[in-house]
PDB file of C-alpha atoms in Angstrom:
ATOM      1  CA  SER A   1     -81.511  46.001  13.193  1.00 82.00           C
ATOM      2  CA  CYS A   2     -84.781  46.633  11.471  1.00 87.00           C
ATOM      3  CA  ARG A   3     -87.926  48.249  12.212  1.00 94.00           C
ATOM      4  CA  THR A   4     -90.947  46.915  10.620  1.00 95.00           C
ATOM      5  CA  THR A   5     -93.924  49.713   9.796  1.00 96.00           C
ATOM      6  CA  ARG A   6     -96.214  46.947   8.326  1.00 96.00           C
ATOM      7  CA  ILE A   7     -95.993  43.705   6.995  1.00 96.00           C
ATOM      8  CA  ASP A   8     -98.317  41.400   4.891  1.00 97.00           C
ATOM      9  CA  LEU A   9     -96.241  38.239   3.669  1.00 93.00           C
ATOM     10  CA  ARG A  10     -98.730  37.014   0.740  1.00 95.00           C
ATOM     11  CA  GLN A  11     -98.797  37.483  -2.633  1.00 95.00           C
ATOM     12  CA  GLY A  12     -99.719  41.042  -3.512  1.00 96.00           C
ATOM     13  CA  GLY A  13     -98.500  41.984   0.076  1.00 97.00           C
ATOM     14  CA  GLU A  14     -95.570  44.337   1.045  1.00 97.00           C
ATOM     15  CA  TRP A  15     -93.086  44.869   3.883  1.00 96.00           C
ATOM     16  CA  VAL A  16     -92.191  48.247   4.853  1.00 97.00           C
ATOM     17  CA  PHE A  17     -89.206  48.619   7.334  1.00 95.00           C
ATOM     18  CA  ASP A  18     -86.306  50.644   7.999  1.00 93.00           C
ATOM     19  CA  MET A  19     -82.812  48.829   8.378  1.00 87.00           C
ATOM     20  CA  ILE A  20     -80.783  50.512  10.973  1.00 87.00           C
ATOM     21  CA  GLY A  21     -77.170  50.732  10.674  1.00 82.00           C
ATOM     22  CA  PRO A  22     -74.600  50.081  13.324  1.00 83.00           C
ATOM     23  CA  ASP A  23     -73.813  54.168  13.759  1.00 88.00           C
ATOM     24  CA  GLY A  24     -77.603  54.671  13.692  1.00 90.00           C
ATOM     25  CA  THR A  25     -78.009  55.207   9.886  1.00 88.00           C
ATOM     26  CA  VAL A  26     -81.629  54.490   8.872  1.00 91.00           C
ATOM     27  CA  TYR A  27     -82.348  52.893   5.417  1.00 88.00           C
ATOM     28  CA  PRO A  28     -85.695  52.710   4.480  1.00 93.00           C
ATOM     29  CA  ASN A  29     -86.644  49.765   2.459  1.00 93.00           C
ATOM     30  CA  HIS A  30     -89.952  48.628   0.998  1.00 96.00           C
ATOM     31  CA  HIS A  31     -90.515  44.692  -0.530  1.00 97.00           C
ATOM     32  CA  ARG A  32     -93.187  43.828  -2.727  1.00 97.00           C
ATOM     33  CA  TYR A  33     -94.362  40.275  -3.047  1.00 97.00           C
ATOM     34  CA  LEU A  34     -94.823  39.362  -6.410  1.00 97.00           C
ATOM     35  CA  ARG A  35     -95.068  35.355  -5.684  1.00 96.00           C
ATOM     36  CA  HIS A  36     -95.467  33.510  -2.548  1.00 94.00           C
ATOM     37  CA  ASP A  37     -95.239  29.517  -1.943  1.00 92.00           C
ATOM     38  CA  ALA A  38     -94.327  29.255   1.388  1.00 84.00           C
ATOM     39  CA  MET A  39     -93.036  25.563   0.859  1.00 86.00           C
ATOM     40  CA  ALA A  40     -91.298  26.516  -2.353  1.00 94.00           C
ATOM     41  CA  ARG A  41     -90.354  29.960  -3.325  1.00 96.00           C
ATOM     42  CA  ILE A  42     -90.990  33.911  -2.543  1.00 97.00           C
ATOM     43  CA  ASP A  43     -90.330  36.233  -4.918  1.00 98.00           C
ATOM     44  CA  TYR A  44     -90.414  40.089  -4.397  1.00 97.00           C
ATOM     45  CA  THR A  45     -88.790  43.231  -5.508  1.00 97.00           C
ATOM     46  CA  LEU A  46     -86.992  45.693  -3.291  1.00 94.00           C
ATOM     47  CA  HIS A  47     -87.375  49.546  -3.366  1.00 95.00           C
ATOM     48  CA  TRP A  48     -85.609  52.266  -1.549  1.00 91.00           C
ATOM     49  CA  GLY A  49     -88.357  53.418   0.885  1.00 92.00           C
ATOM     50  CA  GLU A  50     -91.865  53.057   0.785  1.00 93.00           C
ATOM     51  CA  ASN A  51     -92.987  53.529  -3.233  1.00 91.00           C
ATOM     52  CA  GLY A  52     -89.419  54.432  -4.136  1.00 93.00           C
ATOM     53  CA  PRO A  53     -87.666  53.219  -6.907  1.00 93.00           C
ATOM     54  CA  LYS A  54     -87.046  49.582  -7.643  1.00 93.00           C
ATOM     55  CA  HIS A  55     -83.384  48.728  -7.195  1.00 91.00           C
ATOM     56  CA  ALA A  56     -83.463  44.596  -7.332  1.00 95.00           C
ATOM     57  CA  ASP A  57     -85.729  41.451  -7.813  1.00 97.00           C
ATOM     58  CA  ALA A  58     -84.972  39.091  -5.201  1.00 96.00           C
ATOM     59  CA  SER A  59     -86.269  35.171  -4.486  1.00 96.00           C
ATOM     60  CA  ALA A  60     -86.042  33.229  -1.684  1.00 94.00           C
ATOM     61  CA  MET A  61     -86.404  29.306  -2.854  1.00 95.00           C
ATOM     62  CA  PHE A  62     -86.779  26.429  -0.298  1.00 91.00           C
ATOM     63  CA  GLU A  63     -85.764  22.787  -1.416  1.00 91.00           C
ATOM     64  CA  ASP A  64     -86.741  19.858   1.046  1.00 87.00           C
ATOM     65  CA  LEU A  65     -83.863  17.486   1.523  1.00 87.00           C
ATOM     66  CA  GLY A  66     -85.578  14.449   1.892  1.00 82.00           C
ATOM     67  CA  GLY A  67     -87.629  14.551   4.741  1.00 69.00           C
ATOM     68  CA  ASP A  68     -84.885  13.119   6.940  1.00 68.00           C
ATOM     69  CA  PRO A  69     -85.104  15.576  10.185  1.00 65.00           C
ATOM     70  CA  GLY A  70     -81.406  15.473  10.329  1.00 64.00           C
ATOM     71  CA  ARG A  71     -81.377  16.755   6.664  1.00 73.00           C
ATOM     72  CA  GLY A  72     -83.861  19.884   6.848  1.00 81.00           C
ATOM     73  CA  THR A  73     -84.406  22.574   4.105  1.00 85.00           C
ATOM     74  CA  ARG A  74     -81.891  24.431   1.914  1.00 87.00           C
ATOM     75  CA  VAL A  75     -82.637  28.151   1.763  1.00 88.00           C
ATOM     76  CA  THR A  76     -81.112  29.547  -1.261  1.00 90.00           C
ATOM     77  CA  LEU A  77     -81.354  33.455  -1.668  1.00 89.00           C
ATOM     78  CA  SER A  78     -80.582  35.255  -5.009  1.00 91.00           C
ATOM     79  CA  MET A  79     -80.796  39.153  -6.301  1.00 92.00           C
ATOM     80  CA  VAL A  80     -80.699  40.571  -9.704  1.00 95.00           C
ATOM     81  CA  PHE A  81     -79.978  44.538  -9.293  1.00 94.00           C
ATOM     82  CA  ALA A  82     -81.590  46.998 -11.384  1.00 92.00           C
ATOM     83  CA  THR A  83     -78.000  48.401 -12.716  1.00 93.00           C
ATOM     84  CA  ALA A  84     -74.530  47.487 -12.135  1.00 93.00           C
ATOM     85  CA  ALA A  85     -73.968  50.594  -9.758  1.00 91.00           C
ATOM     86  CA  GLU A  86     -76.727  49.188  -7.548  1.00 89.00           C
ATOM     87  CA  PHE A  87     -74.878  45.949  -7.451  1.00 90.00           C
ATOM     88  CA  GLN A  88     -71.580  47.244  -6.299  1.00 91.00           C
ATOM     89  CA  THR A  89     -73.242  49.545  -3.747  1.00 86.00           C
ATOM     90  CA  ALA A  90     -74.852  46.332  -2.283  1.00 85.00           C
ATOM     91  CA  ARG A  91     -71.578  44.170  -2.569  1.00 86.00           C
ATOM     92  CA  GLY A  92     -69.475  47.371  -0.928  1.00 83.00           C
ATOM     93  CA  PHE A  93     -71.676  47.630   1.880  1.00 79.00           C
ATOM     94  CA  GLY A  94     -71.225  43.820   2.539  1.00 80.00           C
ATOM     95  CA  ALA A  95     -74.664  42.454   1.114  1.00 82.00           C
ATOM     96  CA  VAL A  96     -73.425  38.813   0.840  1.00 84.00           C
ATOM     97  CA  GLU A  97     -72.043  38.732   4.287  1.00 87.00           C
ATOM     98  CA  LEU A  98     -75.144  40.311   5.678  1.00 83.00           C
ATOM     99  CA  GLY A  99     -77.373  37.659   3.686  1.00 82.00           C
ATOM    100  CA  LEU A 100     -75.121  34.875   5.203  1.00 87.00           C
ATOM    101  CA  GLU A 101     -75.580  36.327   9.004  1.00 87.00           C
ATOM    102  CA  THR A 102     -79.400  36.276   8.380  1.00 84.00           C
ATOM    103  CA  LEU A 103     -79.244  32.591   7.416  1.00 85.00           C
ATOM    104  CA  GLY A 104     -76.971  31.952  10.303  1.00 88.00           C
ATOM    105  CA  LYS A 105     -79.273  33.739  12.517  1.00 87.00           C
ATOM    106  CA  LEU A 106     -82.450  31.774  11.327  1.00 83.00           C
ATOM    107  CA  ALA A 107     -80.427  28.393  11.402  1.00 84.00           C
ATOM    108  CA  ARG A 108     -80.026  29.133  15.135  1.00 89.00           C
ATOM    109  CA  PHE A 109     -83.585  30.524  15.767  1.00 87.00           C
ATOM    110  CA  ILE A 110     -84.825  27.043  14.307  1.00 81.00           C
ATOM    111  CA  GLY A 111     -82.468  25.074  16.051  1.00 78.00           C
ATOM    112  CA  ALA A 112     -80.730  23.520  12.769  1.00 65.00           C
ATOM    113  CA  ARG A 113     -77.136  22.306  13.029  1.00 55.00           C
TER     114      ARG A 113
END
């Protein structure tokens, strides 16, 4: 789960939050939004805790699949880690699987098929 301290989702804004693991471990996070085009793309940096060291650059990209209500929007998430060790750490705790879980939750929330 996530516990948000503050969020300002716009270019130049930030999101300060804690991710809380199943065992109760708290993982402080800080995202800084570099680009915010709500209809196309959001680019941001990920930091370990508020104003902590950067560990990745990330993007969420949105592609309209043709305007047909049944087709929807394709969402693509990408991350480029600061070091190979950061990548291995994220991969080790299941970042890919967690990203897919998040997209599944979004699809259910908006009523996508």
